[in-house]
Tab-separated table of N, CA, C and O in Angstrom:
chain	number	residue	atom	x	y	z
A	1	GLN	N	143.870	126.767	81.371
A	1	GLN	CA	143.145	127.999	81.593
A	1	GLN	C	141.893	128.004	80.719
A	1	GLN	O	141.972	127.824	79.521
A	2	VAL	N	140.757	128.201	81.345
A	2	VAL	CA	139.492	128.219	80.623
A	2	VAL	C	139.202	129.624	80.133
A	2	VAL	O	139.331	130.596	80.877
A	3	GLN	N	138.836	129.725	78.880
A	3	GLN	CA	138.418	131.015	78.322
A	3	GLN	C	137.015	130.885	77.749
A	3	GLN	O	136.690	129.897	77.085
A	4	LEU	N	136.212	131.877	78.036
A	4	LEU	CA	134.852	131.967	77.503
A	4	LEU	C	134.733	133.309	76.807
A	4	LEU	O	134.992	134.354	77.413
A	5	VAL	N	134.338	133.299	75.562
A	5	VAL	CA	134.252	134.532	74.778
A	5	VAL	C	132.825	134.683	74.252
A	5	VAL	O	132.364	133.872	73.453
A	6	GLU	N	132.155	135.739	74.726
A	6	GLU	CA	130.784	135.997	74.305
A	6	GLU	C	130.768	136.897	73.075
A	6	GLU	O	131.675	137.704	72.859
A	7	SER	N	129.708	136.762	72.318
A	7	SER	CA	129.469	137.651	71.188
A	7	SER	C	127.970	137.654	70.889
A	7	SER	O	127.228	136.804	71.400
A	8	GLY	N	127.552	138.614	70.073
A	8	GLY	CA	126.164	138.639	69.624
A	8	GLY	C	125.284	139.680	70.265
A	8	GLY	O	124.118	139.834	69.886
A	9	GLY	N	125.816	140.412	71.224
A	9	GLY	CA	125.007	141.457	71.833
A	9	GLY	C	124.797	142.618	70.881
A	9	GLY	O	125.382	142.676	69.796
A	10	GLY	N	123.947	143.534	71.299
A	10	GLY	CA	123.698	144.705	70.469
A	10	GLY	C	122.453	145.433	70.880
A	10	GLY	O	121.901	145.200	71.964
A	11	LEU	N	122.012	146.314	69.997
A	11	LEU	CA	120.808	147.122	70.225
A	11	LEU	C	119.679	146.566	69.360
A	11	LEU	O	119.860	146.353	68.154
A	12	VAL	N	118.537	146.352	69.986
A	12	VAL	CA	117.390	145.801	69.259
A	12	VAL	C	116.111	146.447	69.796
A	12	VAL	O	116.066	146.862	70.973
A	13	GLN	N	115.113	146.549	68.960
A	13	GLN	CA	113.829	147.099	69.400
A	13	GLN	C	113.041	146.039	70.158
A	13	GLN	O	113.225	144.825	69.954
A	14	ALA	N	112.165	146.504	71.011
A	14	ALA	CA	111.295	145.587	71.749
A	14	ALA	C	110.539	144.690	70.773
A	14	ALA	O	110.066	145.157	69.730
A	15	GLY	N	110.447	143.416	71.120
A	15	GLY	CA	109.815	142.443	70.248
A	15	GLY	C	110.778	141.747	69.311
A	15	GLY	O	110.417	140.747	68.671
A	16	GLY	N	111.992	142.245	69.233
A	16	GLY	CA	112.995	141.677	68.349
A	16	GLY	C	113.721	140.494	68.965
A	16	GLY	O	113.383	140.039	70.066
A	17	SER	N	114.712	140.014	68.231
A	17	SER	CA	115.471	138.833	68.645
A	17	SER	C	116.969	139.071	68.540
A	17	SER	O	117.429	139.877	67.719
A	18	LEU	N	117.701	138.349	69.374
A	18	LEU	CA	119.163	138.309	69.306
A	18	LEU	C	119.602	136.901	69.667
A	18	LEU	O	118.907	136.210	70.430
A	19	ARG	N	120.762	136.509	69.158
A	19	ARG	CA	121.359	135.253	69.578
A	19	ARG	C	122.760	135.524	70.108
A	19	ARG	O	123.621	136.037	69.388
A	20	LEU	N	122.958	135.181	71.357
A	20	LEU	CA	124.269	135.301	71.980
A	20	LEU	C	125.036	133.992	71.815
A	20	LEU	O	124.443	132.915	71.868
A	21	SER	N	126.339	134.120	71.646
A	21	SER	CA	127.209	132.951	71.543
A	21	SER	C	128.284	133.009	72.619
A	21	SER	O	128.757	134.098	72.960
A	22	CYS	N	128.654	131.857	73.123
A	22	CYS	CA	129.738	131.751	74.099
A	22	CYS	C	130.667	130.641	73.615
A	22	CYS	O	130.310	129.455	73.692
A	23	ALA	N	131.818	131.042	73.124
A	23	ALA	CA	132.802	130.079	72.637
A	23	ALA	C	133.759	129.723	73.766
A	23	ALA	O	134.385	130.614	74.359
A	24	ALA	N	133.855	128.437	74.051
A	24	ALA	CA	134.714	127.956	75.133
A	24	ALA	C	136.042	127.444	74.570
A	24	ALA	O	136.121	127.030	73.416
A	25	SER	N	137.057	127.471	75.421
A	25	SER	CA	138.389	127.018	74.997
A	25	SER	C	138.535	125.507	75.058
A	25	SER	O	139.578	124.968	74.663
A	26	ARG	N	137.508	124.835	75.570
A	26	ARG	CA	137.526	123.378	75.567
A	26	ARG	C	136.095	122.868	75.453
A	26	ARG	O	135.151	123.643	75.488
A	27	SER	N	135.929	121.571	75.342
A	27	SER	CA	134.619	120.985	75.123
A	27	SER	C	133.603	121.455	76.154
A	27	SER	O	133.883	121.507	77.342
A	28	THR	N	132.412	121.788	75.675
A	28	THR	CA	131.352	122.214	76.599
A	28	THR	C	130.946	121.091	77.538
A	28	THR	O	130.435	121.334	78.623
A	29	PHE	N	131.185	119.850	77.134
A	29	PHE	CA	130.841	118.720	77.986
A	29	PHE	C	131.860	118.508	79.098
A	29	PHE	O	131.640	117.678	79.990
A	30	SER	N	132.976	119.234	79.067
A	30	SER	CA	133.957	119.143	80.138
A	30	SER	C	133.515	119.921	81.375
A	30	SER	O	134.142	119.816	82.430
A	31	PHE	N	132.455	120.694	81.236
A	31	PHE	CA	131.902	121.456	82.354
A	31	PHE	C	130.645	120.762	82.889
A	31	PHE	O	129.885	120.185	82.114
A	32	ASN	N	130.423	120.825	84.166
A	32	ASN	CA	129.202	120.253	84.730
A	32	ASN	C	127.970	121.009	84.233
A	32	ASN	O	126.896	120.441	84.067
A	33	ALA	N	128.155	122.300	84.020
A	33	ALA	CA	127.066	123.107	83.489
A	33	ALA	C	127.634	124.365	82.866
A	33	ALA	O	128.717	124.830	83.241
A	34	MET	N	126.893	124.894	81.916
A	34	MET	CA	127.189	126.208	81.361
A	34	MET	C	125.902	127.006	81.383
A	34	MET	O	124.801	126.448	81.414
A	35	GLY	N	126.060	128.311	81.390
A	35	GLY	CA	124.849	129.111	81.458
A	35	GLY	C	125.077	130.569	81.136
A	35	GLY	O	126.192	130.989	80.810
A	36	TRP	N	123.998	131.293	81.206
A	36	TRP	CA	123.999	132.725	80.970
A	36	TRP	C	123.426	133.438	82.190
A	36	TRP	O	122.402	133.004	82.745
A	37	TYR	N	124.090	134.499	82.562
A	37	TYR	CA	123.645	135.375	83.624
A	37	TYR	C	123.594	136.791	83.042
A	37	TYR	O	124.209	137.069	82.015
A	38	ARG	N	122.882	137.658	83.728
A	38	ARG	CA	122.853	139.052	83.279
A	38	ARG	C	122.862	139.991	84.473
A	38	ARG	O	122.448	139.631	85.581
A	39	GLN	N	123.350	141.194	84.199
A	39	GLN	CA	123.401	142.212	85.245
A	39	GLN	C	122.999	143.543	84.647
A	39	GLN	O	123.668	144.063	83.729
A	40	ALA	N	121.916	144.078	85.157
A	40	ALA	CA	121.454	145.396	84.740
A	40	ALA	C	122.054	146.448	85.661
A	40	ALA	O	122.446	146.140	86.793
A	41	PRO	N	122.128	147.691	85.219
A	41	PRO	CA	122.710	148.752	86.058
A	41	PRO	C	122.013	148.850	87.404
A	41	PRO	O	120.776	148.885	87.473
A	42	GLY	N	122.804	148.856	88.462
A	42	GLY	CA	122.257	148.994	89.803
A	42	GLY	C	121.611	147.742	90.364
A	42	GLY	O	121.025	147.785	91.452
A	43	LYS	N	121.715	146.645	89.637
A	43	LYS	CA	121.098	145.399	90.094
A	43	LYS	C	122.144	144.302	90.240
A	43	LYS	O	123.239	144.387	89.688
A	44	GLN	N	121.772	143.260	90.967
A	44	GLN	CA	122.666	142.127	91.122
A	44	GLN	C	122.645	141.251	89.882
A	44	GLN	O	121.666	141.235	89.131
A	45	ARG	N	123.722	140.519	89.700
A	45	ARG	CA	123.770	139.559	88.605
A	45	ARG	C	122.744	138.459	88.873
A	45	ARG	O	122.639	137.956	89.995
A	46	GLU	N	122.006	138.081	87.832
A	46	GLU	CA	120.975	137.073	87.999
A	46	GLU	C	121.086	135.992	86.940
A	46	GLU	O	121.539	136.234	85.819
A	47	LEU	N	120.621	134.804	87.313
A	47	LEU	CA	120.635	133.681	86.391
A	47	LEU	C	119.592	133.895	85.301
A	47	LEU	O	118.472	134.335	85.586
A	48	VAL	N	119.981	133.569	84.074
A	48	VAL	CA	119.045	133.624	82.951
A	48	VAL	C	118.675	132.208	82.515
A	48	VAL	O	117.508	131.849	82.444
A	49	ALA	N	119.711	131.396	82.225
A	49	ALA	CA	119.468	130.030	81.759
A	49	ALA	C	120.712	129.197	81.982
A	49	ALA	O	121.834	129.727	81.917
A	50	THR	N	120.511	127.907	82.249
A	50	THR	CA	121.631	126.994	82.391
A	50	THR	C	121.381	125.720	81.595
A	50	THR	O	120.227	125.354	81.329
A	51	LEU	N	122.489	125.061	81.267
A	51	LEU	CA	122.450	123.813	80.503
A	51	LEU	C	123.503	122.893	81.096
A	51	LEU	O	124.684	123.228	81.104
A	52	THR	N	123.067	121.743	81.607
A	52	THR	CA	124.019	120.829	82.225
A	52	THR	C	124.684	119.941	81.173
A	52	THR	O	124.240	119.868	80.017
A	53	SER	N	125.712	119.226	81.621
A	53	SER	CA	126.375	118.295	80.702
A	53	SER	C	125.430	117.168	80.300
A	53	SER	O	125.635	116.535	79.266
A	54	GLY	N	124.410	116.953	81.106
A	54	GLY	CA	123.386	115.966	80.771
A	54	GLY	C	122.237	116.542	79.974
A	54	GLY	O	121.194	115.900	79.803
A	55	SER	N	122.427	117.787	79.521
A	55	SER	CA	121.458	118.474	78.649
A	55	SER	C	120.156	118.845	79.346
A	55	SER	O	119.116	118.980	78.703
A	56	VAL	N	120.218	119.015	80.642
A	56	VAL	CA	119.061	119.526	81.377
A	56	VAL	C	119.121	121.046	81.372
A	56	VAL	O	120.166	121.636	81.638
A	57	THR	N	118.012	121.672	81.063
A	57	THR	CA	117.972	123.128	81.010
A	57	THR	C	117.165	123.697	82.173
A	57	THR	O	116.279	123.044	82.732
A	58	ASN	N	117.488	124.947	82.502
A	58	ASN	CA	116.769	125.660	83.545
A	58	ASN	C	116.707	127.125	83.142
A	58	ASN	O	117.691	127.667	82.621
A	59	TYR	N	115.551	127.746	83.363
A	59	TYR	CA	115.369	129.140	82.956
A	59	TYR	C	114.799	129.962	84.094
A	59	TYR	O	114.003	129.483	84.900
A	60	ALA	N	115.188	131.226	84.108
A	60	ALA	CA	114.530	132.162	85.010
A	60	ALA	C	113.080	132.320	84.561
A	60	ALA	O	112.782	132.276	83.366
A	61	ASP	N	112.187	132.515	85.513
A	61	ASP	CA	110.766	132.655	85.175
A	61	ASP	C	110.541	133.797	84.188
A	61	ASP	O	109.667	133.725	83.326
A	62	SER	N	111.332	134.838	84.303
A	62	SER	CA	111.126	136.025	83.476
A	62	SER	C	111.445	135.799	81.999
A	62	SER	O	111.039	136.603	81.156
A	63	VAL	N	112.155	134.722	81.676
A	63	VAL	CA	112.534	134.480	80.282
A	63	VAL	C	111.936	133.196	79.717
A	63	VAL	O	112.110	132.910	78.530
A	64	LYS	N	111.255	132.423	80.550
A	64	LYS	CA	110.668	131.158	80.076
A	64	LYS	C	109.735	131.411	78.898
A	64	LYS	O	108.905	132.321	78.930
A	65	GLY	N	109.886	130.585	77.883
A	65	GLY	CA	109.048	130.718	76.699
A	65	GLY	C	109.574	131.718	75.691
A	65	GLY	O	109.067	131.789	74.567
A	66	ARG	N	110.568	132.507	76.081
A	66	ARG	CA	111.137	133.514	75.159
A	66	ARG	C	112.592	133.218	74.813
A	66	ARG	O	113.026	133.492	73.701
A	67	PHE	N	113.341	132.684	75.769
A	67	PHE	CA	114.763	132.412	75.573
A	67	PHE	C	114.993	130.902	75.499
A	67	PHE	O	114.308	130.125	76.165
A	68	THR	N	116.007	130.520	74.719
A	68	THR	CA	116.371	129.118	74.607
A	68	THR	C	117.892	128.984	74.655
A	68	THR	O	118.597	129.656	73.893
A	69	ILE	N	118.363	128.114	75.540
A	69	ILE	CA	119.787	127.839	75.625
A	69	ILE	C	120.070	126.531	74.894
A	69	ILE	O	119.295	125.581	74.979
A	70	SER	N	121.185	126.509	74.173
A	70	SER	CA	121.539	125.306	73.414
A	70	SER	C	123.054	125.268	73.236
A	70	SER	O	123.755	126.213	73.605
A	71	ARG	N	123.528	124.162	72.676
A	71	ARG	CA	124.966	124.050	72.457
A	71	ARG	C	125.234	123.440	71.089
A	71	ARG	O	124.424	122.703	70.539
A	72	ASP	N	126.412	123.754	70.561
A	72	ASP	CA	126.963	123.072	69.397
A	72	ASP	C	128.294	122.491	69.869
A	72	ASP	O	129.278	123.216	70.003
A	73	SER	N	128.305	121.200	70.151
A	73	SER	CA	129.488	120.596	70.757
A	73	SER	C	130.696	120.650	69.824
A	73	SER	O	131.831	120.815	70.283
A	74	ALA	N	130.458	120.537	68.544
A	74	ALA	CA	131.578	120.571	67.592
A	74	ALA	C	132.276	121.924	67.604
A	74	ALA	O	133.497	122.019	67.417
A	75	LYS	N	131.507	122.976	67.829
A	75	LYS	CA	132.065	124.328	67.854
A	75	LYS	C	132.431	124.765	69.268
A	75	LYS	O	132.902	125.898	69.453
A	76	LYS	N	132.208	123.902	70.256
A	76	LYS	CA	132.493	124.237	71.661
A	76	LYS	C	131.810	125.552	72.038
A	76	LYS	O	132.403	126.423	72.678
A	77	THR	N	130.568	125.675	71.628
A	77	THR	CA	129.852	126.931	71.794
A	77	THR	C	128.475	126.698	72.398
A	77	THR	O	127.786	125.731	72.039
A	78	VAL	N	128.092	127.582	73.296
A	78	VAL	CA	126.752	127.587	73.869
A	78	VAL	C	126.055	128.854	73.391
A	78	VAL	O	126.675	129.921	73.317
A	79	TYR	N	124.779	128.716	73.084
A	79	TYR	CA	124.018	129.836	72.550
A	79	TYR	C	122.878	130.217	73.490
A	79	TYR	O	122.388	129.395	74.267
A	80	LEU	N	122.458	131.458	73.363
A	80	LEU	CA	121.225	131.904	74.016
A	80	LEU	C	120.402	132.626	72.959
A	80	LEU	O	120.757	133.734	72.544
A	81	GLN	N	119.355	131.967	72.508
A	81	GLN	CA	118.436	132.583	71.554
A	81	GLN	C	117.407	133.366	72.335
A	81	GLN	O	116.703	132.804	73.191
A	82	MET	N	117.323	134.647	72.068
A	82	MET	CA	116.420	135.525	72.803
A	82	MET	C	115.381	136.091	71.843
A	82	MET	O	115.742	136.822	70.915
A	83	ASN	N	114.137	135.755	72.068
A	83	ASN	CA	113.034	136.237	71.243
A	83	ASN	C	112.100	137.108	72.078
A	83	ASN	O	112.136	137.075	73.310
A	84	SER	N	111.275	137.856	71.407
A	84	SER	CA	110.288	138.717	72.074
A	84	SER	C	110.950	139.553	73.169
A	84	SER	O	110.470	139.615	74.303
A	85	LEU	N	112.034	140.174	72.814
A	85	LEU	CA	112.805	140.932	73.801
A	85	LEU	C	112.017	142.120	74.339
A	85	LEU	O	111.227	142.749	73.619
A	86	LYS	N	112.259	142.402	75.608
A	86	LYS	CA	111.599	143.498	76.312
A	86	LYS	C	112.655	144.474	76.826
A	86	LYS	O	113.804	144.071	77.049
A	87	PRO	N	112.272	145.720	77.049
A	87	PRO	CA	113.248	146.681	77.590
A	87	PRO	C	113.880	146.201	78.899
A	87	PRO	O	115.060	146.483	79.152
A	88	GLU	N	113.132	145.458	79.694
A	88	GLU	CA	113.687	144.966	80.961
A	88	GLU	C	114.716	143.853	80.770
A	88	GLU	O	115.345	143.421	81.744
A	89	ASP	N	114.914	143.384	79.547
A	89	ASP	CA	115.984	142.428	79.265
A	89	ASP	C	117.322	143.134	79.069
A	89	ASP	O	118.352	142.460	78.927
A	90	THR	N	117.306	144.441	79.048
A	90	THR	CA	118.539	145.202	78.876
A	90	THR	C	119.498	144.924	80.022
A	90	THR	O	119.147	145.067	81.201
A	91	ALA	N	120.717	144.508	79.674
A	91	ALA	CA	121.711	144.151	80.688
A	91	ALA	C	123.004	143.743	79.983
A	91	ALA	O	123.029	143.573	78.751
A	92	VAL	N	124.038	143.573	80.782
A	92	VAL	CA	125.245	142.891	80.299
A	92	VAL	C	125.041	141.405	80.561
A	92	VAL	O	124.728	141.010	81.687
A	93	TYR	N	125.215	140.620	79.519
A	93	TYR	CA	125.019	139.173	79.617
A	93	TYR	C	126.374	138.490	79.704
A	93	TYR	O	127.269	138.755	78.892
A	94	TYR	N	126.483	137.602	80.687
A	94	TYR	CA	127.734	136.899	80.947
A	94	TYR	C	127.561	135.402	80.744
A	94	TYR	O	126.583	134.809	81.218
A	95	CYS	N	128.533	134.805	80.102
A	95	CYS	CA	128.584	133.348	79.989
A	95	CYS	C	129.289	132.787	81.212
A	95	CYS	O	130.263	133.375	81.711
A	96	ASN	N	128.793	131.670	81.688
A	96	ASN	CA	129.354	131.022	82.883
A	96	ASN	C	129.566	129.537	82.617
A	96	ASN	O	128.769	128.907	81.911
A	97	ALA	N	130.632	129.001	83.176
A	97	ALA	CA	130.888	127.561	83.113
A	97	ALA	C	131.299	127.091	84.499
A	97	ALA	O	132.048	127.790	85.195
A	98	VAL	N	130.799	125.933	84.877
A	98	VAL	CA	131.020	125.411	86.224
A	98	VAL	C	131.673	124.035	86.157
A	98	VAL	O	131.248	123.173	85.392
A	99	VAL	N	132.707	123.866	86.982
A	99	VAL	CA	133.329	122.561	87.156
A	99	VAL	C	133.253	122.224	88.636
A	99	VAL	O	133.723	122.995	89.483
A	100	ILE	N	132.630	121.093	88.945
A	100	ILE	CA	132.461	120.660	90.333
A	100	ILE	C	133.390	119.490	90.607
A	100	ILE	O	133.348	118.473	89.916
A	101	THR	N	134.255	119.664	91.606
A	101	THR	CA	135.131	118.581	92.031
A	101	THR	C	134.797	118.216	93.471
A	101	THR	O	133.996	118.879	94.122
A	102	ILE	N	135.456	117.176	93.954
A	102	ILE	CA	135.246	116.784	95.351
A	102	ILE	C	135.687	117.906	96.284
A	102	ILE	O	135.087	118.163	97.319
A	103	ALA	N	136.759	118.589	95.896
A	103	ALA	CA	137.354	119.597	96.765
A	103	ALA	C	136.632	120.934	96.692
A	103	ALA	O	136.477	121.627	97.706
A	104	THR	N	136.207	121.327	95.499
A	104	THR	CA	135.665	122.668	95.357
A	104	THR	C	134.874	122.800	94.061
A	104	THR	O	134.794	121.866	93.270
A	105	THR	N	134.303	123.971	93.879
A	105	THR	CA	133.581	124.301	92.649
A	105	THR	C	134.281	125.472	91.971
A	105	THR	O	134.585	126.470	92.618
A	106	TYR	N	134.533	125.318	90.678
A	106	TYR	CA	135.173	126.366	89.908
A	106	TYR	C	134.134	127.045	89.029
A	106	TYR	O	133.375	126.375	88.333
A	107	ASN	N	134.120	128.365	89.093
A	107	ASN	CA	133.253	129.159	88.236
A	107	ASN	C	134.107	129.977	87.278
A	107	ASN	O	135.025	130.678	87.713
A	108	TYR	N	133.800	129.871	86.004
A	108	TYR	CA	134.511	130.643	84.987
A	108	TYR	C	133.523	131.604	84.325
A	108	TYR	O	132.354	131.246	84.109
A	109	TRP	N	134.006	132.796	83.998
A	109	TRP	CA	133.136	133.828	83.434
A	109	TRP	C	133.745	134.428	82.175
A	109	TRP	O	134.967	134.589	82.072
A	110	GLY	N	132.872	134.773	81.249
A	110	GLY	CA	133.301	135.549	80.103
A	110	GLY	C	133.343	137.024	80.451
A	110	GLY	O	133.041	137.423	81.582
A	111	GLN	N	133.689	137.829	79.472
A	111	GLN	CA	133.858	139.262	79.710
A	111	GLN	C	132.540	140.023	79.652
A	111	GLN	O	132.470	141.174	80.086
A	112	GLY	N	131.510	139.396	79.129
A	112	GLY	CA	130.201	140.025	79.046
A	112	GLY	C	129.938	140.664	77.701
A	112	GLY	O	130.848	141.114	77.015
A	113	THR	N	128.673	140.698	77.336
A	113	THR	CA	128.254	141.365	76.103
A	113	THR	C	126.979	142.154	76.397
A	113	THR	O	126.070	141.661	77.068
A	114	GLN	N	126.939	143.376	75.906
A	114	GLN	CA	125.825	144.273	76.210
A	114	GLN	C	124.635	143.978	75.298
A	114	GLN	O	124.777	143.887	74.075
A	115	VAL	N	123.481	143.867	75.922
A	115	VAL	CA	122.214	143.770	75.197
A	115	VAL	C	121.349	144.954	75.614
A	115	VAL	O	121.104	145.153	76.808
A	116	THR	N	120.921	145.717	74.635
A	116	THR	CA	120.067	146.877	74.901
A	116	THR	C	118.792	146.745	74.079
A	116	THR	O	118.858	146.605	72.856
A	117	VAL	N	117.665	146.790	74.767
A	117	VAL	CA	116.368	146.671	74.106
A	117	VAL	C	115.639	148.004	74.246
A	117	VAL	O	115.359	148.452	75.363
A	118	SER	N	115.360	148.617	73.119
A	118	SER	CA	114.684	149.923	73.145
A	118	SER	C	113.172	149.738	73.034
A	118	SER	O	112.690	148.813	72.387
A	119	SER	N	112.468	150.653	73.661
A	119	SER	CA	110.990	150.558	73.647
A	119	SER	C	110.394	151.295	72.468
A	119	SER	O	111.075	152.001	71.749
């Protein structure tokens, strides 16, 4: 059973920074990719950033240059460093892990952590 536990959310003023952590129950390299998604009230969940097992990163256009995804393999943890935060970054942030097999694709999700950016 895969468990993903997020932490690091909170309330921050616009222009500030936060670092989210996602601790996995097994090696981050055991997943084809890990990433962060977010969902604001009344909106669909959207991709923020992903990191493949081959260390390829991908970012939503809205966060490029401000957010950085990284991992600490020894701690089985993926991070999302968020700088220059804007009120529109306010959302619940979810950690995601993907395992792709011949038969199917497995998506695992954390419980989410709230990020609120005040203007």
